[in-house]
Structures are given as structure tokens and as C-alpha cells.
Coordinates of C-alpha atoms in Angstrom, one line a residue:
M111 CA -24.6 10.3 36.5
K112 CA -22.3 7.2 36.2
L113 CA -23.6 6.5 32.7
R114 CA -22.9 10.1 31.6
M115 CA -19.4 9.9 33.0
L116 CA -18.8 6.6 31.2
I117 CA -20.0 8.1 27.9
A118 CA -17.9 11.2 28.4
F119 CA -14.9 9.0 29.1
L120 CA -15.4 6.9 26.0
L121 CA -15.9 9.9 23.8
S122 CA -12.8 11.5 25.2
S123 CA -10.8 8.3 24.7
F124 CA -12.0 8.0 21.1
F125 CA -11.3 11.7 20.3
S126 CA -7.8 11.3 21.8
F127 CA -7.1 8.1 19.9
S128 CA -8.4 9.6 16.6
Q129 CA -5.9 12.5 17.0
N130 CA -2.9 10.1 17.0
F131 CA -1.1 9.2 13.8
Y132 CA 2.1 7.8 12.4
L133 CA 4.1 10.2 10.2
V134 CA 5.9 8.2 7.5
A135 CA 8.7 9.9 5.7
G136 CA 10.5 8.8 2.5
T137 CA 14.0 10.1 1.8
Y138 CA 16.8 10.2 -0.7
T139 CA 19.7 8.0 0.6
G140 CA 23.4 8.3 0.0
S141 CA 24.1 11.1 2.4
G142 CA 23.3 9.5 5.8
S143 CA 19.7 8.6 5.4
K144 CA 18.5 5.0 6.2
G145 CA 15.4 5.2 4.0
I146 CA 11.9 5.3 5.5
Y147 CA 11.4 6.9 8.9
I148 CA 8.4 6.5 11.2
Y149 CA 7.3 9.0 13.8
H150 CA 4.4 9.3 16.2
F151 CA 2.4 12.5 15.5
S152 CA -0.2 14.1 17.7
A153 CA -2.8 16.2 15.9
Q154 CA -3.6 17.7 19.3
T155 CA -0.1 19.0 20.2
G156 CA 1.6 19.1 16.7
K157 CA 4.6 17.2 18.1
A158 CA 6.4 14.3 16.2
T159 CA 8.5 11.7 18.0
W160 CA 10.8 9.2 16.2
I161 CA 9.8 5.5 16.5
S162 CA 11.7 3.5 13.9
N163 CA 13.3 3.4 10.4
T164 CA 14.4 1.0 7.8
D165 CA 18.0 -0.1 7.6
S166 CA 19.1 -0.1 4.0
A167 CA 16.3 1.0 1.6
T168 CA 17.6 2.7 -1.5
S169 CA 16.1 6.2 -2.1
P170 CA 12.6 5.3 -1.1
S171 CA 11.6 8.8 -2.1
F172 CA 7.8 8.7 -2.7
L173 CA 5.5 6.7 -0.6
V174 CA 1.8 5.6 -0.4
A175 CA 0.0 3.8 2.4
S176 CA -2.9 1.3 2.0
K177 CA -6.3 2.5 3.1
N178 CA -6.2 0.3 6.2
G179 CA -2.6 1.4 7.0
N180 CA -1.3 -2.1 7.1
F181 CA 1.0 -1.7 4.1
I182 CA 3.4 0.9 2.7
Y183 CA 4.7 1.1 -0.8
A184 CA 7.8 3.1 -1.9
V185 CA 9.5 3.8 -5.2
N186 CA 13.3 3.2 -5.3
E187 CA 14.3 6.2 -7.3
T188 CA 17.2 4.9 -9.3
G189 CA 18.1 4.3 -13.0
G190 CA 20.8 3.4 -15.5
T191 CA 22.8 0.4 -14.2
N192 CA 20.6 0.2 -11.2
P193 CA 17.1 0.1 -12.8
G194 CA 14.1 1.6 -10.9
R195 CA 12.2 -0.6 -8.5
V196 CA 9.2 -0.4 -6.2
S197 CA 9.1 -2.0 -2.7
A198 CA 6.3 -3.2 -0.4
Y199 CA 6.4 -3.2 3.4
S200 CA 4.0 -4.4 6.1
F201 CA 3.3 -1.9 8.8
N202 CA 2.3 -2.6 12.4
R203 CA -0.1 0.1 13.5
S204 CA 0.1 -0.9 17.1
N205 CA 3.9 -0.1 17.6
G206 CA 5.0 1.6 14.4
S207 CA 7.4 -1.1 13.1
I208 CA 7.9 -1.6 9.4
K209 CA 9.0 -4.8 7.7
F210 CA 10.2 -5.3 4.1
L211 CA 8.0 -7.7 2.0
N212 CA 9.4 -7.6 -1.6
S213 CA 10.3 -5.4 -4.5
Q214 CA 9.8 -5.5 -8.3
L215 CA 11.3 -3.7 -11.3
T216 CA 9.2 -0.8 -12.5
G217 CA 10.1 -1.0 -16.2
G218 CA 11.5 2.5 -16.3
D219 CA 14.3 4.6 -14.8
D220 CA 13.8 7.0 -11.9
P221 CA 10.3 6.0 -10.6
C222 CA 9.1 9.1 -8.8
H223 CA 5.4 8.8 -7.8
L224 CA 2.8 6.1 -7.1
A225 CA -0.9 5.6 -6.2
L226 CA -3.1 2.8 -5.0
S227 CA -6.4 2.0 -6.7
K228 CA -9.6 2.6 -4.7
N229 CA -10.0 -1.1 -4.0
G230 CA -6.4 -1.4 -2.8
K231 CA -5.5 -4.2 -5.2
W232 CA -3.4 -2.3 -7.8
L233 CA -0.5 0.0 -7.6
A234 CA 0.4 2.5 -10.3
V235 CA 4.0 3.9 -10.6
A236 CA 5.2 6.8 -12.7
N237 CA 8.7 6.4 -14.2
Y238 CA 10.1 9.9 -14.8
T239 CA 13.2 9.2 -17.0
G240 CA 11.5 6.2 -18.5
G241 CA 8.6 8.3 -19.6
N242 CA 6.2 5.5 -18.8
L243 CA 3.7 4.2 -16.3
S244 CA 3.6 0.7 -14.8
I245 CA 0.8 -1.0 -12.9
F246 CA 1.2 -3.8 -10.4
P247 CA -1.3 -6.3 -9.0
L248 CA -1.0 -6.8 -5.2
E249 CA -1.1 -10.1 -3.3
T250 CA -3.5 -10.4 -0.3
D251 CA -0.4 -10.2 2.0
G252 CA 0.4 -6.8 0.5
S253 CA 3.4 -7.9 -1.5
L254 CA 3.9 -6.9 -5.2
K255 CA 3.4 -9.1 -8.2
P256 CA 5.3 -8.1 -11.4
Y257 CA 3.7 -5.3 -13.4
T258 CA 1.1 -6.4 -16.0
Q259 CA 1.1 -3.3 -18.1
L260 CA 3.7 -0.6 -19.1
M261 CA 2.1 2.4 -20.8
Q262 CA 4.7 4.4 -22.7
D263 CA 4.4 8.2 -23.5
S264 CA 6.2 9.9 -26.4
G265 CA 6.7 13.4 -27.6
T266 CA 8.2 16.7 -26.6
S267 CA 7.1 20.3 -25.8
I268 CA 8.6 23.8 -26.0
N269 CA 11.2 23.7 -23.2
K270 CA 14.1 22.1 -25.0
E271 CA 16.1 21.3 -21.8
R272 CA 13.3 19.9 -19.6
Q273 CA 10.7 18.7 -22.2
E274 CA 13.0 16.9 -24.6
K275 CA 11.0 13.7 -24.1
A276 CA 8.2 12.2 -22.1
H277 CA 8.6 12.5 -18.3
V278 CA 5.7 10.9 -16.4
H279 CA 5.7 12.6 -13.0
G280 CA 2.6 11.8 -11.1
T281 CA -0.2 9.3 -10.6
A282 CA -3.7 9.7 -9.2
F283 CA -6.9 7.8 -9.3
S284 CA -10.2 9.6 -9.7
T285 CA -12.4 9.8 -6.5
D286 CA -14.7 7.1 -7.9
G287 CA -11.8 4.9 -8.8
A288 CA -12.8 4.5 -12.5
Y289 CA -9.9 6.5 -14.0
L290 CA -6.2 7.0 -13.6
F291 CA -4.5 10.3 -14.4
T292 CA -0.8 10.8 -15.0
P293 CA 0.7 14.3 -15.5
D294 CA 3.6 14.2 -18.0
L295 CA 6.0 17.1 -17.5
G296 CA 7.7 16.5 -20.9
L297 CA 4.5 16.6 -23.0
D298 CA 2.4 19.3 -21.2
K299 CA -0.4 16.8 -20.9
V300 CA -2.3 14.9 -18.2
M301 CA -2.8 11.4 -19.6
I302 CA -6.1 9.8 -18.9
Y303 CA -6.8 6.0 -18.6
K304 CA -9.9 4.0 -17.9
F305 CA -9.4 1.6 -15.1
N306 CA -11.0 -1.8 -14.8
A307 CA -9.9 -3.4 -11.5
L308 CA -11.2 -6.8 -12.6
S309 CA -9.0 -7.1 -15.7
P310 CA -5.5 -8.5 -15.6
Q311 CA -4.5 -5.5 -17.8
P312 CA -6.7 -2.9 -16.1
L313 CA -5.7 0.2 -18.1
S314 CA -7.0 1.4 -21.5
H315 CA -6.8 4.9 -23.1
A316 CA -9.8 7.1 -22.3
S317 CA -11.5 9.3 -24.9
P318 CA -10.1 11.9 -24.9
S319 CA -6.9 10.2 -23.8
Y320 CA -5.3 13.4 -22.3
A321 CA -5.9 17.0 -21.2
K322 CA -3.5 19.7 -22.3
V323 CA -2.0 22.5 -20.1
T324 CA -0.3 25.7 -21.4
P325 CA 2.9 24.8 -23.3
G326 CA 5.9 25.1 -21.1
N327 CA 3.9 24.6 -17.8
G328 CA 5.4 21.1 -17.1
P329 CA 2.6 19.4 -15.2
R330 CA 3.9 17.5 -12.1
H331 CA 1.2 16.3 -9.8
I332 CA -2.6 16.2 -9.8
T333 CA -5.1 16.1 -6.9
F334 CA -8.8 16.0 -6.8
H335 CA -11.2 18.1 -4.6
P336 CA -12.9 15.9 -1.9
G337 CA -16.2 16.5 -3.7
G338 CA -14.9 15.0 -6.8
K339 CA -16.0 17.8 -9.2
F340 CA -12.7 19.6 -9.6
A341 CA -9.0 18.7 -10.2
Y342 CA -5.9 20.7 -9.6
V343 CA -2.5 20.3 -11.4
I344 CA 0.7 21.8 -10.1
N345 CA 3.0 22.8 -12.9
E346 CA 6.7 22.6 -12.0
L347 CA 8.2 24.7 -14.8
S348 CA 5.8 27.7 -14.8
G349 CA 5.0 27.7 -11.1
S350 CA 1.2 27.7 -11.7
V351 CA -1.8 25.7 -10.8
T352 CA -4.2 24.6 -13.5
V353 CA -7.8 24.1 -12.4
F354 CA -10.1 21.7 -14.2
N355 CA -13.8 20.8 -14.0
Y356 CA -14.0 17.1 -13.7
N357 CA -16.7 14.8 -14.9
N358 CA -16.6 11.1 -15.8
G359 CA -13.0 10.9 -16.9
K360 CA -13.0 14.3 -18.7
L361 CA -11.0 17.4 -17.6
K362 CA -12.1 20.9 -18.8
Q363 CA -9.6 23.7 -17.9
I364 CA -11.2 26.7 -16.2
Q365 CA -8.2 28.6 -14.6
D366 CA -4.5 28.8 -14.5
I367 CA -3.1 30.8 -11.6
I368 CA 0.5 31.4 -10.5
T369 CA 1.8 30.3 -7.1
H370 CA 4.2 33.2 -6.6
P371 CA 4.0 37.0 -6.6
K372 CA 3.7 38.6 -10.0
E373 CA 7.0 40.5 -9.3
Y374 CA 8.9 37.2 -8.7
K375 CA 11.7 36.9 -11.2
G376 CA 13.4 33.7 -10.1
Q377 CA 13.1 30.2 -11.5
P378 CA 9.9 28.5 -10.5
G379 CA 10.2 25.0 -9.0
S380 CA 6.7 24.1 -7.9
A381 CA 6.4 20.6 -6.4
E382 CA 3.4 19.4 -4.4
I383 CA -0.3 20.1 -4.2
F384 CA -3.2 19.1 -1.9
T385 CA -6.6 20.4 -0.7
S386 CA -7.5 20.6 2.9
P387 CA -9.7 17.8 4.2
D388 CA -12.7 20.1 4.3
G389 CA -12.2 21.1 0.7
K390 CA -12.0 24.9 1.5
F391 CA -8.4 25.5 0.8
L392 CA -5.6 24.4 -1.6
Y393 CA -1.9 24.3 -0.7
A394 CA 1.0 24.3 -3.2
S395 CA 4.8 24.0 -2.4
N396 CA 7.5 25.9 -4.3
R397 CA 11.2 25.0 -4.1
G398 CA 14.1 27.0 -5.5
D399 CA 14.5 30.6 -4.2
E400 CA 11.0 30.7 -2.8
S401 CA 10.9 27.6 -0.5
N402 CA 7.3 28.3 0.6
I403 CA 3.8 27.1 0.7
T404 CA 1.2 29.1 -1.3
V405 CA -2.3 29.1 0.2
F406 CA -5.5 29.5 -2.0
S407 CA -9.1 29.5 -1.0
I408 CA -11.4 27.3 -3.2
N409 CA -14.8 28.5 -4.5
S410 CA -17.1 25.7 -3.6
N411 CA -19.4 26.4 -6.5
T412 CA -16.9 26.9 -9.3
G413 CA -13.7 25.2 -8.0
K414 CA -11.7 28.3 -8.9
L415 CA -8.8 29.5 -6.6
A416 CA -8.1 32.9 -4.9
L417 CA -4.8 33.7 -3.4
K418 CA -4.8 33.9 0.4
G419 CA -1.0 34.2 1.2
Y420 CA 2.4 32.6 1.3
Q421 CA 4.3 30.9 4.1
S422 CA 8.0 30.2 4.3
T423 CA 8.7 26.5 5.0
L424 CA 11.6 27.5 7.3
G425 CA 13.9 25.4 5.3
K426 CA 15.1 24.7 1.7
E427 CA 13.4 22.7 -1.1
P428 CA 10.0 21.7 0.2
R429 CA 9.6 18.8 -2.3
S430 CA 6.5 17.5 -0.5
F431 CA 4.2 18.1 2.4
V432 CA 1.2 16.5 4.1
I433 CA -1.9 17.7 5.9
D434 CA -2.9 15.5 8.9
P435 CA -6.4 14.0 8.5
T436 CA -8.0 16.2 11.1
G437 CA -6.9 19.3 9.1
N438 CA -5.1 20.8 12.1
Y439 CA -1.5 20.7 10.9
L440 CA 0.6 20.9 7.7
L441 CA 4.0 19.3 7.7
A442 CA 6.5 20.4 5.1
G443 CA 9.6 18.3 4.2
N444 CA 12.6 20.5 3.4
Q445 CA 14.9 18.3 1.3
E446 CA 18.0 20.5 1.3
S447 CA 17.9 21.6 4.9
D448 CA 17.2 18.1 6.3
N449 CA 14.1 18.9 8.3
I450 CA 10.4 18.8 8.5
S451 CA 8.6 22.0 9.6
I452 CA 5.3 21.7 11.4
F453 CA 2.6 24.4 10.9
K454 CA -0.8 25.0 12.6
I455 CA -3.6 25.5 10.1
N456 CA -6.2 28.3 10.7
K457 CA -9.3 26.5 9.6
Q458 CA -11.1 29.8 9.0
T459 CA -8.5 31.5 6.9
G460 CA -6.5 28.5 5.7
L461 CA -3.3 30.4 6.6
L462 CA -0.4 28.7 8.3
Q463 CA 1.1 29.5 11.7
E464 CA 4.6 28.7 12.7
T465 CA 4.8 26.3 15.7
Q466 CA 8.6 26.1 16.2
E467 CA 8.2 22.3 16.0
K468 CA 10.7 20.7 13.6
V469 CA 11.9 17.2 12.9
K470 CA 15.6 16.6 12.0
I471 CA 15.7 14.1 9.1
P472 CA 18.1 13.7 6.2
K473 CA 16.8 14.5 2.7
P474 CA 13.0 14.2 3.3
V475 CA 11.0 13.8 0.1
S476 CA 7.5 12.3 0.7
L477 CA 5.3 12.4 3.8
Q478 CA 2.3 10.2 4.6
M479 CA 0.0 9.9 7.6
I480 CA -1.4 6.6 9.0
P481 CA -3.9 6.5 11.9
A482 CA -2.6 4.8 15.0
G483 CA -4.3 1.5 15.7
K484 CA -4.3 -1.5 18.0

């Protein structure tokens, strides 16, 4: 009896511990924000509680955390006379404190997205206005070395106002870590690079070196299905999701599906895209007049999407969102209403349920989850 009670206690303690995370939020500064904010988040209750924040980071808009949660990297989304930078921070998983390590120039204006290699030794950064991609080797203490490669895109597409030049908008490594993909909004292409983590210049153009989307779509971000066989691109300008079969660095388009009702006549402003941890559903955010999350189911055999429904984010301009690792909650950052809305996920239908839980925060842009630790 005592042994059973001990086992039950240990299992209960582990389950409770595994439900606790840190919510890390990147923001635009200049209107009261102090940069990066840290919250405790419970995937049991759906509640978030402030812990700490940086003091003077400059527009650390998009973030990524290392696999072990000990480091956080943030772009500093600036340009012109204040060239774009990327910054490294150490993170204490026992108390939620964050400490600045160093920063480096990104080689292009308005860095807007970043991704860590599978081995955690390289950081790729997309420079939107620069129209290029830079890649940084990382020190063992998590700090950044200067970039060793700068890959420049060139060209235009049919939208003369938004696609007048290259605009690299996203970065994502394939699930096996062998390739890097960078959607370019200005070119209507997803650029594809081979990645060799052992080389001092790890990137080389794949063959083919890009995958096209429909002209005028404006690809923004790309995410991979947990199974690794499918990829999904959110298109900012058309408000659609392009679905690809994925195999060994090659993308083959199989579907393009809109994220808003057919009768919608407003300006699309699609922003973020993620699958649920179990791979059953896909979520896409829309800014502008919609300010919502579109929910799709995923056909596990074909990867194709079917519309399930729409959910208001209870705010304005959901530039990004995050799904907690347990798949229980989706948190949407509403940039223009200065709040994060927290929704319960129905794991059977994929639909979102309002919880009335909100976080007050200035200009939230990017959200990450880090498991709590000792």
C-alpha cells in the first residue's frame, strides 16, 4: 500500500511539474514596453502570472528559445540609422529570470524572424527590409558569434506596393535538420537551403532552390507537420495557406485554401501558423478587420486541410500565437489592443473556447513556451 501511494505521489508530482511553463513574450518598444516579458503559465488552469522582464531591449519582436530552455534569442527589429541586430539571453528555468549576453548585427534592416538549428549550434535570422538571411554560430555559453553567411534574395512579384523587392519573412529548419526554408514575401517563393552544421558556412542552395506559391500570395511563415511529411505556408497578402508534400528538401504543392469566409471583402493580413502538438489540427491567425484564429483539421494521410471554424482573438492584430506543449491552450498576442488572450483547446474538434483569462502587455508580437525546471 505504501509503495502504491509513493508511486501515485511521484506520478502526480511529475504530471503537475510537466504542466508548468514559462510564457515568454517579445514586444515592440517605444510605447511603454520594456522588451521581453516572462510569465508563469499553468497548462492545468490556463492562468498566466508575471515574473520578470528586461529593462531596455529595443523591439525584441520575434523570439526563439533553445531546446533545453537555457537561452533565448530575439531579433531587434530596427533599420536605417539603427541597423538590425539579434540578441542572446541566458534564462534561469528555476526562477524565470533573464540575463542579457550579447548582440550582433544581422546584416540587414528590420530582422523579423529567427530559428535555431536542430543541434542548437546555429541561429538563422530573416531580415525583412534587407531581403536577406544571415546565419550565426553560437558559443557554448549561448552567446552569438558574428554571422558567417549572408544569403541575399533578389526579384519582385505582381503586387507593386508590397512585392517591389525581396522581403525575407520567415525561417524554419526541416524536422530532420538537414534543410532551412525561408519564405520571401516579395518574391512569392520559399527559398530552400541545404544545411551542414559542421561547416563554417553551413548554407548552400538546394536543388531546386525554391518552391513557388501563387503570384500575389506573399508567403510569410512556414511550419512543418510533426510527422515531417507535410509543410504549411501562411500567405500574408492573399490570406491563404499553401499546403505542400515534403520529402528530402523538396516541396510539392497540393492545396491552397483561404483562411477567411468566401464572402469576406476586407484586406487580408494573415500572420502566424502552427499545427497542434498531436498533428490533428492547424491554426492560422489573421490581423486587419478579422483579428481571429482560423481552425483547420489535417488529413493524416494526405496532409490536406478542411475548415473547422473561426475564433475571435478578443483583441486587435494577432501577429502571433503559441500552443502550449500539452496542447491544452492557445495563447494569442493582440498587438494593437495590448493583451494576450488565452483559449482552451477542444482536443476532439480543435475548436477554441474562451476562458476570460487575459494578460495585459504592451504591443505583444511573439510568444514562446519554456518548460519550468529546477
